Amino acid sequence: MSSANNFSLFYEKELKHLLTPLEEDRKKIRKYGASGFFFLGAAILLFIISAASHNSFAAVFASILLLAALILLIVFGNKKKSFAAGFKETIVRKIIHFIDPSLSYSPRLSISKTDYLNSGLFVEQPDRYSGDDYIEGTHEKTFFCFSELHSERKVSSGKSTHWETIFRGLFFIADFNKNFSGRTYVWSERNPQINFLTKIFSSFAWNLEKVKLESVEFEKRFIVYSSDQVEARYILTPSFMERIVRLQQMMGEGTSLSFVNTNIHVAVPIRDELFEPAIFSANDHNRLGDFYNTINIVFDIIDELKLNQRLWNKE
């Protein structure tokens, strides 16, 4: 894995000259978007004026502007999608291979819905599921994979329907080097599903029990359920709980984990799209540095939790 201190040099030597033609394309695409949104705003304003003044000419002109806006925004969307695909192949793939040439990158793939559900971190079946930017590899002894995910529920109220996010962010899976006989879930206390989950667990639908642990700091941040109390305490040793606390401090308060089969799953909520190029601002050193730091998050997870030390052996 490459040192962060070398990224600036890598940017100057390997990326900067590649960004020049991409920036020219980005500015052209930006014009389509800016024009489309401007015409859309103008059309809405004219529709309001025509409704207030009963001016048929304003209504006709507003319709023409609306049609132009829709055409421009469709072109903008298509060009933006094409630009993002080329950017990922040209820039993001190069950054990933700079970090570790052995990493595999599939921009259009993601962690499967089956693996997402098997993690148990989000028990609600999503009505809409998407993701991209799948990366997998081995860090020293530990195999891992991760991608961006976005799962949503469909909410209907009367005649209106809208979508609510269940999870959006980075979803990480790694080999824990232990065959778990039970299932252990470490949810953030700020996880919005806790109230819903508590109702399920009270009925013992999942055969889970709340695990009481001795770390005051850990229990302030997390709520733990497991199908095997002994195994949960075997996993969550005092030193391991300290590392999970530090991990949450690094990744954010919404970070949650689970231990199922032989894997550890980590969900890190992130609102922004992880590797999407900007359209209305420059893709400069700072933005590419964010991509670099995002990829390194997975190495931080592995190192912080000391997964490479093989503290447990598979049975």
Short mmCIF file of C-alpha atoms in Angstrom, two decimals:
data_model
loop_
_atom_site.label_atom_id
_atom_site.label_comp_id
_atom_site.label_asym_id
_atom_site.label_seq_id
_atom_site.Cartn_x
_atom_site.Cartn_y
_atom_site.Cartn_z
CA MET A 1 0.00 0.00 0.00
CA SER A 2 1.38 3.40 -1.00
CA SER A 3 2.11 6.08 1.56
CA ALA A 4 -0.18 9.09 1.74
CA ASN A 5 2.91 11.29 1.68
CA ASN A 6 3.51 10.21 -1.91
CA PHE A 7 0.03 11.04 -3.19
CA SER A 8 0.81 14.67 -4.03
CA LEU A 9 3.81 13.58 -6.10
CA PHE A 10 1.70 10.90 -7.77
CA TYR A 11 -0.97 13.51 -8.56
CA GLU A 12 1.56 15.87 -10.18
CA LYS A 13 3.26 13.14 -12.22
CA GLU A 14 0.43 10.76 -13.14
CA LEU A 15 -2.94 12.47 -12.76
CA LYS A 16 -2.66 16.17 -13.46
CA HIS A 17 -2.05 15.86 -17.21
CA LEU A 18 -4.92 13.36 -17.51
CA LEU A 19 -7.31 15.81 -15.86
CA THR A 20 -6.73 18.59 -18.42
CA PRO A 21 -8.90 17.11 -21.22
CA LEU A 22 -11.40 15.79 -18.65
CA GLU A 23 -11.79 19.26 -17.18
CA GLU A 24 -12.54 20.65 -20.64
CA ASP A 25 -15.26 18.00 -21.08
CA ARG A 26 -16.60 18.72 -17.59
CA LYS A 27 -17.02 22.43 -18.33
CA LYS A 28 -18.94 21.67 -21.53
CA ILE A 29 -21.24 19.28 -19.67
CA ARG A 30 -21.71 21.86 -16.91
CA LYS A 31 -23.09 24.32 -19.49
CA TYR A 32 -25.86 21.86 -20.43
CA GLY A 33 -26.83 21.48 -16.79
CA ALA A 34 -26.66 25.20 -15.98
CA SER A 35 -28.71 26.11 -19.07
CA GLY A 36 -31.26 23.40 -18.36
CA PHE A 37 -31.81 24.50 -14.77
CA PHE A 38 -31.97 28.16 -15.84
CA PHE A 39 -34.65 27.45 -18.47
CA LEU A 40 -36.55 25.29 -15.98
CA GLY A 41 -36.56 28.10 -13.43
CA ALA A 42 -37.63 30.62 -16.07
CA ALA A 43 -40.44 28.32 -17.24
CA ILE A 44 -41.78 27.89 -13.71
CA LEU A 45 -41.68 31.66 -13.17
CA LEU A 46 -43.55 32.31 -16.43
CA PHE A 47 -46.18 29.69 -15.56
CA ILE A 48 -46.78 31.50 -12.27
CA ILE A 49 -47.04 34.86 -14.06
CA SER A 50 -49.39 33.48 -16.71
CA ALA A 51 -51.64 31.92 -14.06
CA ALA A 52 -51.83 35.19 -12.13
CA SER A 53 -52.37 37.44 -15.16
CA HIS A 54 -54.19 34.99 -17.45
CA ASN A 55 -51.60 35.79 -20.13
CA SER A 56 -51.78 33.06 -22.78
CA PHE A 57 -48.60 34.26 -24.51
CA ALA A 58 -46.61 33.79 -21.28
CA ALA A 59 -48.02 30.29 -20.94
CA VAL A 60 -46.99 29.35 -24.48
CA PHE A 61 -43.50 30.77 -24.00
CA ALA A 62 -43.22 28.96 -20.67
CA SER A 63 -44.11 25.68 -22.39
CA ILE A 64 -41.38 26.24 -24.98
CA LEU A 65 -38.84 26.97 -22.22
CA LEU A 66 -39.95 23.88 -20.32
CA LEU A 67 -39.45 21.68 -23.37
CA ALA A 68 -36.00 23.17 -23.94
CA ALA A 69 -35.13 22.64 -20.28
CA LEU A 70 -36.18 18.99 -20.41
CA ILE A 71 -34.11 18.36 -23.55
CA LEU A 72 -31.06 20.05 -22.06
CA LEU A 73 -31.37 18.17 -18.77
CA ILE A 74 -31.73 14.82 -20.55
CA VAL A 75 -28.60 15.56 -22.59
CA PHE A 76 -26.88 16.72 -19.39
CA GLY A 77 -27.78 13.48 -17.60
CA ASN A 78 -26.53 11.27 -20.41
CA LYS A 79 -23.29 13.19 -20.82
CA LYS A 80 -22.74 13.24 -17.06
CA LYS A 81 -23.16 9.46 -16.88
CA SER A 82 -20.72 8.92 -19.75
CA PHE A 83 -18.24 11.36 -18.22
CA ALA A 84 -18.38 9.61 -14.84
CA ALA A 85 -17.74 6.21 -16.45
CA GLY A 86 -14.69 7.50 -18.32
CA PHE A 87 -13.42 9.37 -15.26
CA LYS A 88 -13.55 6.23 -13.13
CA GLU A 89 -11.65 4.20 -15.70
CA THR A 90 -9.03 6.91 -16.27
CA ILE A 91 -8.58 8.46 -12.82
CA VAL A 92 -10.16 6.36 -10.05
CA ARG A 93 -8.71 3.07 -11.32
CA LYS A 94 -5.27 4.69 -11.44
CA ILE A 95 -5.60 5.90 -7.83
CA ILE A 96 -6.68 2.43 -6.69
CA HIS A 97 -3.71 0.76 -8.39
CA PHE A 98 -1.41 3.40 -6.91
CA ILE A 99 -2.59 2.35 -3.44
CA ASP A 100 -2.26 -1.36 -4.20
CA PRO A 101 -1.78 -2.78 -7.73
CA SER A 102 -3.35 -6.08 -6.68
CA LEU A 103 -6.76 -4.55 -5.89
CA SER A 104 -9.62 -5.43 -8.22
CA TYR A 105 -12.01 -2.61 -9.19
CA SER A 106 -15.44 -2.98 -10.83
CA PRO A 107 -17.13 0.44 -11.12
CA ARG A 108 -20.57 -0.95 -12.00
CA LEU A 109 -20.73 -3.75 -9.41
CA SER A 110 -21.50 -3.64 -5.70
CA ILE A 111 -21.83 -5.80 -2.61
CA SER A 112 -24.72 -8.15 -3.37
CA LYS A 113 -28.11 -7.67 -1.80
CA THR A 114 -27.79 -11.18 -0.35
CA ASP A 115 -24.55 -10.31 1.48
CA TYR A 116 -26.08 -7.03 2.64
CA LEU A 117 -29.08 -8.85 4.15
CA ASN A 118 -26.97 -11.72 5.54
CA SER A 119 -24.95 -9.20 7.53
CA GLY A 120 -28.06 -8.64 9.65
CA LEU A 121 -27.17 -4.98 10.13
CA PHE A 122 -30.34 -3.90 8.36
CA VAL A 123 -33.19 -6.32 8.92
CA GLU A 124 -35.74 -4.42 6.87
CA GLN A 125 -36.05 -5.73 3.30
CA PRO A 126 -35.26 -2.75 1.03
CA ASP A 127 -37.73 -1.84 -1.68
CA ARG A 128 -34.95 -0.33 -3.76
CA TYR A 129 -31.29 -1.36 -3.67
CA SER A 130 -28.35 0.01 -5.63
CA GLY A 131 -24.59 0.40 -5.41
CA ASP A 132 -21.39 0.70 -7.36
CA ASP A 133 -17.60 0.98 -7.13
CA TYR A 134 -16.89 -2.54 -5.90
CA ILE A 135 -13.30 -3.12 -4.75
CA GLU A 136 -11.80 -6.34 -3.41
CA GLY A 137 -8.37 -7.54 -2.47
CA THR A 138 -6.14 -8.84 0.29
CA HIS A 139 -4.42 -6.67 2.86
CA GLU A 140 -1.56 -8.76 4.24
CA LYS A 141 -3.49 -11.86 5.46
CA THR A 142 -7.03 -10.50 5.28
CA PHE A 143 -9.36 -10.78 2.28
CA PHE A 144 -11.84 -7.90 2.06
CA CYS A 145 -14.33 -6.29 -0.26
CA PHE A 146 -16.39 -3.13 -0.13
CA SER A 147 -18.56 -0.86 -2.23
CA GLU A 148 -20.90 2.05 -2.04
CA LEU A 149 -24.50 1.01 -1.24
CA HIS A 150 -27.85 2.76 -1.10
CA SER A 151 -30.89 0.90 0.24
CA GLU A 152 -34.32 2.50 0.50
CA ARG A 153 -37.84 1.84 1.71
CA LYS A 154 -41.00 2.95 -0.10
CA VAL A 155 -43.29 4.96 2.14
CA SER A 156 -46.90 5.61 1.15
CA SER A 157 -49.10 8.15 2.89
CA GLY A 158 -52.53 8.59 1.38
CA LYS A 159 -52.06 9.29 -2.30
CA SER A 160 -48.43 10.35 -1.99
CA THR A 161 -45.41 8.07 -2.08
CA HIS A 162 -41.79 8.86 -1.30
CA TRP A 163 -38.51 7.04 -0.71
CA GLU A 164 -36.61 6.97 2.59
CA THR A 165 -33.00 5.88 2.95
CA ILE A 166 -32.30 2.84 5.11
CA PHE A 167 -28.55 2.94 4.53
CA ARG A 168 -26.26 4.95 2.32
CA GLY A 169 -22.51 4.75 2.52
CA LEU A 170 -19.58 2.36 2.48
CA PHE A 171 -20.30 -1.30 3.19
CA PHE A 172 -17.27 -3.42 4.07
CA ILE A 173 -16.85 -7.20 4.47
CA ALA A 174 -13.68 -8.96 5.63
CA ASP A 175 -12.60 -12.43 6.68
CA PHE A 176 -12.46 -12.57 10.48
CA ASN A 177 -10.58 -15.90 10.47
CA LYS A 178 -13.10 -17.52 12.79
CA ASN A 179 -16.15 -19.70 12.16
CA PHE A 180 -18.87 -18.14 14.30
CA SER A 181 -21.41 -20.51 15.77
CA GLY A 182 -23.73 -17.61 16.53
CA ARG A 183 -24.52 -14.14 15.22
CA THR A 184 -23.40 -10.99 16.98
CA TYR A 185 -24.53 -7.48 16.05
CA VAL A 186 -22.94 -4.28 17.27
CA TRP A 187 -25.27 -1.40 16.40
CA SER A 188 -24.57 2.24 16.96
CA GLU A 189 -26.84 3.76 19.61
CA ARG A 190 -27.65 6.39 16.98
CA ASN A 191 -28.78 3.78 14.45
CA PRO A 192 -32.32 4.81 13.43
CA GLN A 193 -33.43 1.15 13.32
CA ILE A 194 -32.81 0.49 17.01
CA ASN A 195 -36.40 1.16 18.12
CA PHE A 196 -37.76 -1.06 15.37
CA LEU A 197 -35.23 -3.79 16.09
CA THR A 198 -35.91 -3.75 19.82
CA LYS A 199 -39.55 -4.63 19.16
CA ILE A 200 -38.50 -7.56 17.00
CA PHE A 201 -35.95 -8.82 19.51
CA SER A 202 -38.45 -8.63 22.37
CA SER A 203 -40.47 -11.29 20.56
CA PHE A 204 -37.33 -13.43 20.18
CA ALA A 205 -38.02 -13.69 16.45
CA TRP A 206 -34.30 -13.87 15.76
CA ASN A 207 -33.42 -15.81 18.91
CA LEU A 208 -31.22 -12.90 19.99
CA GLU A 209 -30.53 -11.51 23.42
CA LYS A 210 -29.07 -8.21 24.47
CA VAL A 211 -25.47 -8.59 25.60
CA LYS A 212 -24.40 -6.70 28.70
CA LEU A 213 -20.72 -5.75 28.60
CA GLU A 214 -18.37 -4.22 31.13
CA SER A 215 -17.08 -1.26 29.10
CA VAL A 216 -18.99 1.90 30.05
CA GLU A 217 -17.61 3.85 27.08
CA PHE A 218 -18.52 1.04 24.66
CA GLU A 219 -22.09 0.77 25.97
CA LYS A 220 -22.57 4.52 25.62
CA ARG A 221 -21.90 4.16 21.90
CA PHE A 222 -23.22 0.73 20.98
CA ILE A 223 -26.00 -1.73 21.66
CA VAL A 224 -25.10 -5.42 21.22
CA TYR A 225 -27.36 -8.38 20.45
CA SER A 226 -26.24 -11.95 19.92
CA SER A 227 -27.57 -15.46 19.51
CA ASP A 228 -24.63 -16.70 21.59
CA GLN A 229 -23.80 -14.69 24.72
CA VAL A 230 -20.58 -16.62 25.39
CA GLU A 231 -19.27 -16.18 21.87
CA ALA A 232 -20.19 -12.47 21.88
CA ARG A 233 -18.07 -11.90 24.98
CA TYR A 234 -15.31 -14.04 23.45
CA ILE A 235 -15.26 -11.72 20.43
CA LEU A 236 -15.79 -8.46 22.30
CA THR A 237 -12.83 -8.53 24.63
CA PRO A 238 -11.95 -5.30 26.48
CA SER A 239 -9.12 -4.52 24.04
CA PHE A 240 -11.30 -5.28 20.99
CA MET A 241 -14.08 -3.03 22.32
CA GLU A 242 -11.52 -0.24 22.69
CA ARG A 243 -10.54 -0.71 19.05
CA ILE A 244 -14.19 -0.59 17.93
CA VAL A 245 -14.67 2.66 19.87
CA ARG A 246 -11.62 4.15 18.14
CA LEU A 247 -12.94 2.92 14.79
CA GLN A 248 -16.26 4.68 15.38
CA GLN A 249 -14.43 7.85 16.36
CA MET A 250 -12.59 7.67 13.03
CA MET A 251 -15.55 6.71 10.82
CA GLY A 252 -18.50 8.46 12.45
CA GLU A 253 -21.20 7.80 15.05
CA GLY A 254 -23.40 5.77 12.74
CA THR A 255 -20.79 3.04 12.21
CA SER A 256 -22.12 -0.46 13.01
CA LEU A 257 -20.66 -3.98 12.83
CA SER A 258 -21.76 -7.60 12.73
CA PHE A 259 -20.04 -10.97 13.06
CA VAL A 260 -21.76 -13.65 10.98
CA ASN A 261 -20.42 -16.95 9.57
CA THR A 262 -16.70 -16.20 9.13
CA ASN A 263 -17.00 -12.50 8.30
CA ILE A 264 -17.02 -9.13 9.93
CA HIS A 265 -19.32 -6.57 8.30
CA VAL A 266 -18.90 -2.84 8.81
CA ALA A 267 -21.43 -0.24 7.64
CA VAL A 268 -20.15 3.34 7.52
CA PRO A 269 -22.86 5.91 6.66
CA ILE A 270 -21.60 8.47 4.12
CA ARG A 271 -23.96 10.90 2.39
CA ASP A 272 -21.77 11.82 -0.57
CA GLU A 273 -21.23 9.51 -3.54
CA LEU A 274 -17.80 8.01 -2.96
CA PHE A 275 -16.06 8.11 -6.34
CA GLU A 276 -18.28 10.30 -8.51
CA PRO A 277 -16.51 13.17 -10.30
CA ALA A 278 -17.75 16.70 -9.73
CA ILE A 279 -19.51 18.47 -12.59
CA PHE A 280 -20.10 21.96 -11.23
CA SER A 281 -16.67 22.28 -9.60
CA ALA A 282 -13.13 21.24 -10.51
CA ASN A 283 -11.83 17.71 -9.94
CA ASP A 284 -8.63 18.97 -8.36
CA HIS A 285 -6.00 17.63 -5.98
CA ASN A 286 -8.30 18.00 -2.96
CA ARG A 287 -11.17 16.06 -4.53
CA LEU A 288 -8.93 13.26 -5.75
CA GLY A 289 -7.32 13.24 -2.33
CA ASP A 290 -10.78 12.51 -0.90
CA PHE A 291 -11.03 9.49 -3.22
CA TYR A 292 -7.61 8.33 -2.02
CA ASN A 293 -8.60 8.73 1.64
CA THR A 294 -11.90 6.89 1.11
CA ILE A 295 -10.13 3.85 -0.31
CA ASN A 296 -7.71 3.87 2.59
CA ILE A 297 -10.60 3.72 5.05
CA VAL A 298 -10.76 -0.04 4.50
CA PHE A 299 -7.11 -0.44 5.41
CA ASP A 300 -7.76 1.67 8.52
CA ILE A 301 -10.59 -0.71 9.47
CA ILE A 302 -8.38 -3.77 9.04
CA ASP A 303 -5.44 -2.21 10.87
CA GLU A 304 -7.48 -0.63 13.66
CA LEU A 305 -9.28 -3.90 14.39
CA LYS A 306 -6.00 -5.84 13.98
CA LEU A 307 -7.60 -8.38 11.68
CA ASN A 308 -4.20 -9.34 10.27
CA GLN A 309 -2.93 -10.47 13.66
CA ARG A 310 -5.09 -13.60 13.43
CA LEU A 311 -6.05 -13.46 17.09
CA TRP A 312 -8.54 -16.26 16.44
CA ASN A 313 -8.18 -19.45 14.45
CA LYS A 314 -10.81 -21.03 12.25
CA GLU A 315 -12.12 -24.24 13.73
#
